[in-house]
PDB file of C-alpha atoms in Angstrom:
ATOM      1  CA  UNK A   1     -96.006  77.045-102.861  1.00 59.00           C
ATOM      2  CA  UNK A   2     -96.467  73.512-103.296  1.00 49.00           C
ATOM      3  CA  UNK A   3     -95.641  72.774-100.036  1.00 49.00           C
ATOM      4  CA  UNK A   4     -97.601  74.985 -98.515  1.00 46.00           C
ATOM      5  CA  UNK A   5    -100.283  73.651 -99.978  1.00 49.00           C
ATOM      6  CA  UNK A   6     -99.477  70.083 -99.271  1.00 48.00           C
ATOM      7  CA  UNK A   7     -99.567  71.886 -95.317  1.00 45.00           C
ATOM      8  CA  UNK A   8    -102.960  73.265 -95.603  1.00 48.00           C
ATOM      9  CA  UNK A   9    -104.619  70.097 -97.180  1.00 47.00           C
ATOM     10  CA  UNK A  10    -103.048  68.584 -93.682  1.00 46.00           C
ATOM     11  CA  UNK A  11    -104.351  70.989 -91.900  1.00 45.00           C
ATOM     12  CA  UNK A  12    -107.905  70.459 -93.496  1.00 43.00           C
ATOM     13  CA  UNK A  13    -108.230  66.816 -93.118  1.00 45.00           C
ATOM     14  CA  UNK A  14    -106.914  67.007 -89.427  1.00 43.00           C
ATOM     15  CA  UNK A  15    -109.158  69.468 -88.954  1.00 45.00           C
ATOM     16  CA  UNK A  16    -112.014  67.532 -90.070  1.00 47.00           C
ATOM     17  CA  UNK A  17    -110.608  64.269 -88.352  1.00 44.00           C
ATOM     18  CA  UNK A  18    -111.005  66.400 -85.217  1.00 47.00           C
ATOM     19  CA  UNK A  19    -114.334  67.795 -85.921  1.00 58.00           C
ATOM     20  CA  UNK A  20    -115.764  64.047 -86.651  1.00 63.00           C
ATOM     21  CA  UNK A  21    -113.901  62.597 -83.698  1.00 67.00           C
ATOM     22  CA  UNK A  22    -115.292  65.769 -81.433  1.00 64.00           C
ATOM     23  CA  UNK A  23    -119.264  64.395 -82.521  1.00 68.00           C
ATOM     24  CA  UNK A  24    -118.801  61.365 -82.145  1.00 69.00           C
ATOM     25  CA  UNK A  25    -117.265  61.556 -78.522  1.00 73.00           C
ATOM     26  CA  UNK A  26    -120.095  64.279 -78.070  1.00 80.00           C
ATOM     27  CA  UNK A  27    -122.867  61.652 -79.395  1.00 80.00           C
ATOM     28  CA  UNK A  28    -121.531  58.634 -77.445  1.00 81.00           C
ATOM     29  CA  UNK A  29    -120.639  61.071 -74.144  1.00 82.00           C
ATOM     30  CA  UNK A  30    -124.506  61.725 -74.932  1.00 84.00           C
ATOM     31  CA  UNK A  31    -126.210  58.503 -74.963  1.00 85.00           C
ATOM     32  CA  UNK A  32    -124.757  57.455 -71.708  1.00 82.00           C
ATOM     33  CA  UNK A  33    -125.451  60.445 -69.581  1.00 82.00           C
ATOM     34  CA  UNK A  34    -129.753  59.957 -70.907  1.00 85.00           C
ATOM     35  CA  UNK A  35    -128.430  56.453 -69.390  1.00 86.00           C
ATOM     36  CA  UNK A  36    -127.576  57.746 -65.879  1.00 84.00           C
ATOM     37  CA  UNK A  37    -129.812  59.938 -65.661  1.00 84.00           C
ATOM     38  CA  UNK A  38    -132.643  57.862 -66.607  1.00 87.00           C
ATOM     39  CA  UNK A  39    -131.420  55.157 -64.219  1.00 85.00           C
ATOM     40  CA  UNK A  40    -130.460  57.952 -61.196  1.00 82.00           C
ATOM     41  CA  UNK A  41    -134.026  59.434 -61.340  1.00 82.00           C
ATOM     42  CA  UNK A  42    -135.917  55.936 -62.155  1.00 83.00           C
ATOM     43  CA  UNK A  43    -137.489  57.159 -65.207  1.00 85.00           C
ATOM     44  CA  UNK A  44    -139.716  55.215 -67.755  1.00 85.00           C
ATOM     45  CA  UNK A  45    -137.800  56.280 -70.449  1.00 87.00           C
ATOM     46  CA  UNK A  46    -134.446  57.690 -71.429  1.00 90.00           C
ATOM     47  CA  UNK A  47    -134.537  61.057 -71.630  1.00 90.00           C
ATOM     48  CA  UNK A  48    -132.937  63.369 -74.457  1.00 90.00           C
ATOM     49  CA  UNK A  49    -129.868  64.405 -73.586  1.00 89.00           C
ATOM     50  CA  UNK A  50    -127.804  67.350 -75.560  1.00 89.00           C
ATOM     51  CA  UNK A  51    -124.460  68.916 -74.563  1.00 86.00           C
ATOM     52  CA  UNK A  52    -123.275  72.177 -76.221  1.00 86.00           C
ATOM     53  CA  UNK A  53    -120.353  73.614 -76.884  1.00 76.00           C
ATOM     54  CA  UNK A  54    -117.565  73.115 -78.984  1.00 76.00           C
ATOM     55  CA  UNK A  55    -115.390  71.642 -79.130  1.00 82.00           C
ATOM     56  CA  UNK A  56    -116.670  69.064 -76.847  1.00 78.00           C
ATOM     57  CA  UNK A  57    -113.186  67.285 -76.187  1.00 78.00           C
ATOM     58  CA  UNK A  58    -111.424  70.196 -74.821  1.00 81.00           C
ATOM     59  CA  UNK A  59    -114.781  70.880 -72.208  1.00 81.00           C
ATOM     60  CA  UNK A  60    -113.666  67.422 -71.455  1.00 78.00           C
ATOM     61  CA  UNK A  61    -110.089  68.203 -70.949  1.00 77.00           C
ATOM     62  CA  UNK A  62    -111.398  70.716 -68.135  1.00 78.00           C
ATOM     63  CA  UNK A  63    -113.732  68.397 -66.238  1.00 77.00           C
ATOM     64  CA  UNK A  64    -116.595  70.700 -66.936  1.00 83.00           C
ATOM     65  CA  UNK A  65    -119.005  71.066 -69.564  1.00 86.00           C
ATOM     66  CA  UNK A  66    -120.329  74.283 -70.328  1.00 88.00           C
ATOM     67  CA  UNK A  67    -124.000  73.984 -71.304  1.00 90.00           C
ATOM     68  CA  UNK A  68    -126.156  70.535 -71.010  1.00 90.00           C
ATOM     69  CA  UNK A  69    -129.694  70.763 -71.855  1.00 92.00           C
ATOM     70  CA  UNK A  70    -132.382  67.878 -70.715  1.00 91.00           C
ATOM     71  CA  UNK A  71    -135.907  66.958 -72.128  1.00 92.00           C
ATOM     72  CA  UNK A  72    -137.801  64.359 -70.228  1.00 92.00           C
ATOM     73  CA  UNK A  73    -141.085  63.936 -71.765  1.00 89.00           C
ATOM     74  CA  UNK A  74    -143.240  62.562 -69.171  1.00 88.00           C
ATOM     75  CA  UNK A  75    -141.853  62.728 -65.486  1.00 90.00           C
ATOM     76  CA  UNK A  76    -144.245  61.189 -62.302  1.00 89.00           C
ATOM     77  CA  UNK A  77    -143.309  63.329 -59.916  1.00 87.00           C
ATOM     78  CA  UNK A  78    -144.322  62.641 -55.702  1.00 86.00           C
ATOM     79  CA  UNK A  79    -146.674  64.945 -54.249  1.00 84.00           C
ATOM     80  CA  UNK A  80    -146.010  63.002 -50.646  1.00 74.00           C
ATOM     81  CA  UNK A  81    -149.335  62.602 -49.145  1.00 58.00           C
ATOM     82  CA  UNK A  82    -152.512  62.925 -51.004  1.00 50.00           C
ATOM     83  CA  UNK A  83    -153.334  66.357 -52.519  1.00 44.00           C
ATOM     84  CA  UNK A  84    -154.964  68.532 -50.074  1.00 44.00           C
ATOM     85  CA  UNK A  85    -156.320  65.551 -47.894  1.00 45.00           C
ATOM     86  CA  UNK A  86    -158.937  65.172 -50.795  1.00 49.00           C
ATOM     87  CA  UNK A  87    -157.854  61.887 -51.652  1.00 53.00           C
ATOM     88  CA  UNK A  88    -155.477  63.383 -54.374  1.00 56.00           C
ATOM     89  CA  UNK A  89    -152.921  61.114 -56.241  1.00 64.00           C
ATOM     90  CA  UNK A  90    -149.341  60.121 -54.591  1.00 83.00           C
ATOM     91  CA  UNK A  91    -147.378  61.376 -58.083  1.00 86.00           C
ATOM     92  CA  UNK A  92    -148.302  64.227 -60.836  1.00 89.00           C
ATOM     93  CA  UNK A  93    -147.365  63.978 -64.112  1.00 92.00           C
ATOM     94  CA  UNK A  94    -145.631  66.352 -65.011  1.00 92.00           C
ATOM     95  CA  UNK A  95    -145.349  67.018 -69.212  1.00 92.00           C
ATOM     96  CA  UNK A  96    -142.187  67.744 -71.222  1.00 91.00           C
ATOM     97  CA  UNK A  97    -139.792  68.742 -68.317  1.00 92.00           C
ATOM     98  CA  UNK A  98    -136.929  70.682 -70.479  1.00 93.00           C
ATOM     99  CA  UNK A  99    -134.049  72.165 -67.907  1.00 92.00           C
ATOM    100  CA  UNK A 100    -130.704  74.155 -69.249  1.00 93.00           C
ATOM    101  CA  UNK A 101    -127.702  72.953 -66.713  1.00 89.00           C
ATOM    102  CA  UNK A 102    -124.817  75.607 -67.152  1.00 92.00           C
ATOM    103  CA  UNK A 103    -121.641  75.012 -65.509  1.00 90.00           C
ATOM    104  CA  UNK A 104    -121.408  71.039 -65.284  1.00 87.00           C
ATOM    105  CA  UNK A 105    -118.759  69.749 -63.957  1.00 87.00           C
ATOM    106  CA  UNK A 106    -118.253  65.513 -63.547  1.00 78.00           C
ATOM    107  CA  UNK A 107    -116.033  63.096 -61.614  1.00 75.00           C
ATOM    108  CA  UNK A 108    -113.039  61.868 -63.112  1.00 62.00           C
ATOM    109  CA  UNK A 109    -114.876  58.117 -63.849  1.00 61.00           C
ATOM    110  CA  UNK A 110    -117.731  60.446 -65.350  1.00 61.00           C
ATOM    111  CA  UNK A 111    -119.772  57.987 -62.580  1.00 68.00           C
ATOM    112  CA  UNK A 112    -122.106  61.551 -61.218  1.00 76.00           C
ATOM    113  CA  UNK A 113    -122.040  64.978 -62.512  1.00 82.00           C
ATOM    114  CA  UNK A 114    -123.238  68.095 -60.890  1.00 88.00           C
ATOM    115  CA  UNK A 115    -124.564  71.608 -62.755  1.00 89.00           C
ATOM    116  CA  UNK A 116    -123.743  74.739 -60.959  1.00 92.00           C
ATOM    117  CA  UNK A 117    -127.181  75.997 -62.145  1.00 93.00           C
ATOM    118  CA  UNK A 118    -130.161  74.880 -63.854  1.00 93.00           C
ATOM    119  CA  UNK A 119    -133.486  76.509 -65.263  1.00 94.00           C
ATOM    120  CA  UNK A 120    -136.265  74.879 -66.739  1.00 94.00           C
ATOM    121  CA  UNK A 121    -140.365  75.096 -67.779  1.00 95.00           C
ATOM    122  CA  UNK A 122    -142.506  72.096 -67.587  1.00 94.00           C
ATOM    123  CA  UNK A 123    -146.089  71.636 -67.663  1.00 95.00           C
ATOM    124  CA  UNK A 124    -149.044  70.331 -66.159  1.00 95.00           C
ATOM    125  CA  UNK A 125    -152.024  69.185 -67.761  1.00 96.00           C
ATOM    126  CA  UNK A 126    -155.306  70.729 -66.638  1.00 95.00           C
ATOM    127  CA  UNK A 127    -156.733  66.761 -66.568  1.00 94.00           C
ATOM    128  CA  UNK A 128    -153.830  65.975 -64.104  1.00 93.00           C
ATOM    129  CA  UNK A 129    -154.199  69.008 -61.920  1.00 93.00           C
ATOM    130  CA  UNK A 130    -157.938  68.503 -61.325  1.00 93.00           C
ATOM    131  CA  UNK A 131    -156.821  65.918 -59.691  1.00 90.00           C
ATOM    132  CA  UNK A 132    -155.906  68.003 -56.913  1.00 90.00           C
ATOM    133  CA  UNK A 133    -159.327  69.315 -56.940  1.00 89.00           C
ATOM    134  CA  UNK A 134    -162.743  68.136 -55.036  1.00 85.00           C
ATOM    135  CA  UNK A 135    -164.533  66.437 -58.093  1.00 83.00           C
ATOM    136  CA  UNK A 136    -166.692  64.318 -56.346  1.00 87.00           C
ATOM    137  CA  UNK A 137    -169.933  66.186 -54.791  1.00 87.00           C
ATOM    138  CA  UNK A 138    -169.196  67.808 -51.080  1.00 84.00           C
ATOM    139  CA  UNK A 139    -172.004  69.590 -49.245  1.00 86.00           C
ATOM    140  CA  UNK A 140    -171.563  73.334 -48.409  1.00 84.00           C
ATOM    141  CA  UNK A 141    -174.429  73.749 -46.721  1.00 81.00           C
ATOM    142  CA  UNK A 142    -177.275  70.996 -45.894  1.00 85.00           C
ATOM    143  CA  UNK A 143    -178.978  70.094 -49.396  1.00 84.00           C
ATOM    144  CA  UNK A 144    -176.486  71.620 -51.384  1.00 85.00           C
ATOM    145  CA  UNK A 145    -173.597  69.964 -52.934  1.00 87.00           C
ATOM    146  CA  UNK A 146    -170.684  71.189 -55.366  1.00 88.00           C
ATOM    147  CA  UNK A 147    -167.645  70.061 -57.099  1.00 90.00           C
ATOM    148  CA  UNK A 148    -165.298  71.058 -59.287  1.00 93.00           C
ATOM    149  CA  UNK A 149    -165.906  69.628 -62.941  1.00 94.00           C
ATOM    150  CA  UNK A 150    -163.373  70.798 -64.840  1.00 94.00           C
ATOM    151  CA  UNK A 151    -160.207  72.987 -65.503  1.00 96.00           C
ATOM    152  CA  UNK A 152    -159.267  74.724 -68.788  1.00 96.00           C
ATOM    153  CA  UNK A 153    -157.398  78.193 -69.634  1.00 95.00           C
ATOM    154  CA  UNK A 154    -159.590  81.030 -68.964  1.00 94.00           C
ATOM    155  CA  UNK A 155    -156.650  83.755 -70.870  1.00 92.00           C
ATOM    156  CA  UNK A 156    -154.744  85.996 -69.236  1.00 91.00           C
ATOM    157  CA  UNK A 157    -152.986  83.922 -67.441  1.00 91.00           C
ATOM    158  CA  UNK A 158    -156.047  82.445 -65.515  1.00 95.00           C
ATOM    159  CA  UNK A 159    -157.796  79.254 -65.018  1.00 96.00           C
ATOM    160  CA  UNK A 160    -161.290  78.534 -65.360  1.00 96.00           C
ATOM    161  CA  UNK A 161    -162.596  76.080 -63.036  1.00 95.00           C
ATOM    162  CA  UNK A 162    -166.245  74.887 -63.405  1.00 94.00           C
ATOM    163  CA  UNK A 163    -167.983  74.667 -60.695  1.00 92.00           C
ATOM    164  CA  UNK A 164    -171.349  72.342 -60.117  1.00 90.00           C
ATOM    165  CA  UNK A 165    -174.006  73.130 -57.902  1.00 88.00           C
ATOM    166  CA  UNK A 166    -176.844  70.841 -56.859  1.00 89.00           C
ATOM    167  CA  UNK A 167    -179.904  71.900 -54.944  1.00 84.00           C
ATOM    168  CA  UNK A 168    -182.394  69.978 -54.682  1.00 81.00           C
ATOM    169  CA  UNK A 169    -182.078  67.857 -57.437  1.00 81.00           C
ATOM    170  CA  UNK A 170    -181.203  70.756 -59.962  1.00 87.00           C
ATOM    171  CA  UNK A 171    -177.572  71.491 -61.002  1.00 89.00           C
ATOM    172  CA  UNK A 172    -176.247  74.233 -62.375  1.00 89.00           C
ATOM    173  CA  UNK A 173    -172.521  75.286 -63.419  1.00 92.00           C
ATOM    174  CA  UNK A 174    -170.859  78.176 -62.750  1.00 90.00           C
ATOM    175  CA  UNK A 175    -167.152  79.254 -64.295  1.00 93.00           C
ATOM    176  CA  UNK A 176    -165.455  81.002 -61.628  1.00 93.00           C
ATOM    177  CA  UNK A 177    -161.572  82.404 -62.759  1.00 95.00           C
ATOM    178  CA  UNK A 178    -158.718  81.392 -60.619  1.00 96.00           C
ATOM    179  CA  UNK A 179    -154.993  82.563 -59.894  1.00 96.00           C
ATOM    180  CA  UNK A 180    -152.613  80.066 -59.920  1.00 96.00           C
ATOM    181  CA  UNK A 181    -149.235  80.750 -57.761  1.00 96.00           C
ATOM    182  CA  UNK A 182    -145.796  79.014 -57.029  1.00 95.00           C
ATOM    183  CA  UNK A 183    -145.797  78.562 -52.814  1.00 94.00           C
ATOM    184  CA  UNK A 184    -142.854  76.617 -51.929  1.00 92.00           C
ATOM    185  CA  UNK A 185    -143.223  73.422 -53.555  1.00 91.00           C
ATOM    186  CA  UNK A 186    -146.856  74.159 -54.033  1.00 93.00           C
ATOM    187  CA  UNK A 187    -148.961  74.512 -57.046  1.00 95.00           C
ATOM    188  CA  UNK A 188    -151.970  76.898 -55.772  1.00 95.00           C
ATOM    189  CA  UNK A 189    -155.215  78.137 -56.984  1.00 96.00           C
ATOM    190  CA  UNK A 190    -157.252  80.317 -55.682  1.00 95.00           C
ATOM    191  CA  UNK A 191    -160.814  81.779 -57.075  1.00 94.00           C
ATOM    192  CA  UNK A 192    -160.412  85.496 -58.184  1.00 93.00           C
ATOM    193  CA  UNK A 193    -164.453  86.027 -57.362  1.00 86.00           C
ATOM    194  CA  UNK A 194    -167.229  83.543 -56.853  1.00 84.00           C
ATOM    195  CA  UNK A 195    -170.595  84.179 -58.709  1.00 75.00           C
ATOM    196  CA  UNK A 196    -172.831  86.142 -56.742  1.00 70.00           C
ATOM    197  CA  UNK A 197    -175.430  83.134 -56.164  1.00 64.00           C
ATOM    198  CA  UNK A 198    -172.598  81.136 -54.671  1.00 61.00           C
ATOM    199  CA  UNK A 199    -171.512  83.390 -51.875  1.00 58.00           C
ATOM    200  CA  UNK A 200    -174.897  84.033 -51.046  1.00 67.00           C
ATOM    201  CA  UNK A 201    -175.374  80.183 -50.341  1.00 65.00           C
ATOM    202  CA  UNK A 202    -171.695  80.041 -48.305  1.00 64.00           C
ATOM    203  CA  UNK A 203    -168.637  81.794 -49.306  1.00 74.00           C
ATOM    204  CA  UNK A 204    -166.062  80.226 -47.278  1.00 75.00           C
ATOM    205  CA  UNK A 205    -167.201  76.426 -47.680  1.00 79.00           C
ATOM    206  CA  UNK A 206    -167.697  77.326 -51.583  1.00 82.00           C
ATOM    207  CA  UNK A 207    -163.790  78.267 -51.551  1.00 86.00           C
ATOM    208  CA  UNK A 208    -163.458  74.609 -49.845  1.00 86.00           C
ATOM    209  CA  UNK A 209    -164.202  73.314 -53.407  1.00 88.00           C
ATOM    210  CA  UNK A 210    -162.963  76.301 -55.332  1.00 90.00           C
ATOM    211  CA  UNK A 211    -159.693  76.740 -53.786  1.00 93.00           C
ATOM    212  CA  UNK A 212    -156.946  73.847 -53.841  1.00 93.00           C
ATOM    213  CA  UNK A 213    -153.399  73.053 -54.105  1.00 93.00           C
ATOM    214  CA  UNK A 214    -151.163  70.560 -55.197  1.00 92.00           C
ATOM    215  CA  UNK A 215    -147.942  69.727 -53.828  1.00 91.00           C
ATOM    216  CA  UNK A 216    -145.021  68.733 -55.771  1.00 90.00           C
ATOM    217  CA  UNK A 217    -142.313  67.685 -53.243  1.00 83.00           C
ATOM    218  CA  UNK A 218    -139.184  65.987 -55.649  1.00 80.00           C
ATOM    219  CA  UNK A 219    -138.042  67.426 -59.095  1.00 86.00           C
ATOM    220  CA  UNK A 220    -135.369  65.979 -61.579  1.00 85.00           C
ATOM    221  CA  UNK A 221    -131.873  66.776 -59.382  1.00 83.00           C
ATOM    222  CA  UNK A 222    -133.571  68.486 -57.278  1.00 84.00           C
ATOM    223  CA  UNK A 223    -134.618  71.621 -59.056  1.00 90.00           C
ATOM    224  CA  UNK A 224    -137.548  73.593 -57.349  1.00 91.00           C
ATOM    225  CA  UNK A 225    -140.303  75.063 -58.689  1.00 94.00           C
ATOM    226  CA  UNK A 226    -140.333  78.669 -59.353  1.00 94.00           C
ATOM    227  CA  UNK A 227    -142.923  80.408 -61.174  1.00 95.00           C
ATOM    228  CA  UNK A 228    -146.512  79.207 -62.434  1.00 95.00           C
ATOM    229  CA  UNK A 229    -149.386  79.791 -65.209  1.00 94.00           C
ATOM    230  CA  UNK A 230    -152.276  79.146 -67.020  1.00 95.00           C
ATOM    231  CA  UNK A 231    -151.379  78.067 -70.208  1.00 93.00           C
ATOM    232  CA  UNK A 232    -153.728  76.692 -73.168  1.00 92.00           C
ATOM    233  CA  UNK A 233    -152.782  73.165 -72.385  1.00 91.00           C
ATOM    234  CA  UNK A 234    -152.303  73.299 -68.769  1.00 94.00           C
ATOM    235  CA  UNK A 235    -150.018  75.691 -66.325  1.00 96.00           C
ATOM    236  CA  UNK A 236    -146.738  75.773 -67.324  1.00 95.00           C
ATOM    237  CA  UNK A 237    -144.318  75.885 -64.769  1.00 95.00           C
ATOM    238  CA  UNK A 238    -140.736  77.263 -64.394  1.00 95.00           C
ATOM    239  CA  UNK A 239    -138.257  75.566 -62.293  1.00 94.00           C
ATOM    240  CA  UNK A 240    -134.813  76.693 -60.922  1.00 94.00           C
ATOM    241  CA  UNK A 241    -132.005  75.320 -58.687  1.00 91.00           C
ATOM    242  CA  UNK A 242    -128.270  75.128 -57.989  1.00 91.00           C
ATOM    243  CA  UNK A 243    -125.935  72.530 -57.346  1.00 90.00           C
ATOM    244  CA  UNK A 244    -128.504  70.285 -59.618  1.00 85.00           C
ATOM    245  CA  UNK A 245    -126.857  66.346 -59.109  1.00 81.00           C
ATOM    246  CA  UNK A 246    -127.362  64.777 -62.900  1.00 75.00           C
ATOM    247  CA  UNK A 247    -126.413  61.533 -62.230  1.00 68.00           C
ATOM    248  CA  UNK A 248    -124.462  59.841 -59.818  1.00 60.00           C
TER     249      UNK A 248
END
């Protein structure tokens, strides 16, 4: 009896040995992928990097991890040319990218790593998206101007944009609810109905203010945008990709 319990005390303190070893590998194995991945996508800061799993030596062992999960908290992301040839900013920021990389497997001097699949949300701010939008006045039709003056959640998954129309000299605002939609790489929105006054002054050069896109063209390893919508904050995206290059 004795020495079996002389074995399981061994056991227990290997055990534990193993188990402290295991997080701190895990913690340092950690701290340098935020490193590579901050430097591979030229990020501001380090990201937050957490890999699941346990234990995380014998993942190790295999040359794949099962389950790596990112959080970048501020990510400029290029929109190529200017949004919608209105002049529109050259990056987005995009706000608390988080992405879930299953399936991530890494070359033997852990110098790039590659996750068979990856999902993610994100979102954009309403300040950043109008942006996108014509804010400064545009004429529709001679003596009237309009622009778009702000974005917020209008519920249900819409966005309100405010609209302002000046005739001569008088302004007025009008909320008109939009759909937003994923197309491609392109955040859209798109006026549900236009008040009555408006499309009696010009429908189709109204929708020239109301109507606008903005394209995102490069994501964190490549992911791709998937889904969008209004959110209280700003549209939350969801992203999605395969083969997702992590570092390297």
């Amino acid at each position: 009896m004795r020495a079996l319990r002389i074995l399981l005390i061994v056991v227990v303190v290997l055990g534990g040995l193993f188990v402290i070893a295991d997080r701190v590998a895990v913690h340092f194995a950690e701290n340098e992928a935020a490193d590579k991945v901050r430097t591979t996508e030229n990020l501001a800061t380090t990201p937050d990097v957490s890999i699941k799993g346990f234990p995380f030596l014998t993942q190790v062992a295999s040359g794949e991890l099962d389950d790596v999960e990112i959080g970048i908290k501020d990510y400029e992301a290029d929109t190529g040319t200017a949004a919608g040839g209105n002049g529109g900013p050259k990056t987005i920021r995009i706000d608390d990218l988080k992405a879930d990389m299953k399936g991530v497997s890494f070359s033997g001097d852990y110098s790039s790593a590659t996750a068979a699949t990856a999902t993610g949300t994100a979102t954009i701010a309403y300040d950043e998206l109008l942006k996108a939008a014509k804010s400064e006045p545009t004429q529709i039709i001679p003596g009237v101007n309009a622009q778009v003056v702000g974005l917020s959640d209008g519920g249900n998954g819409k966005i309100k944009v405010d609209i302002k129309v000046t005739a001569a000299g008088a302004a007025q605002t009008y909320p008109v609810l939009s759909s937003v939609t994923v197309d491609g790489d392109t955040v859209k929105v798109h006026a549900d109905n236009l008040p009555k006054l408006v499309v009696d002054l010009a429908d189709s050069r109204i929708r020239s203010i109301t109507d606008f896109q903005q394209a995102i063209h490069q994501l964190p390893g490549g992911v791709k945008l998937d889904s969008v919508q209004a959110a209280q904050n700003g549209v939350e995206i969801t992203v999605k990709g395969s083969n997702v290059k992590l570092a390297g």
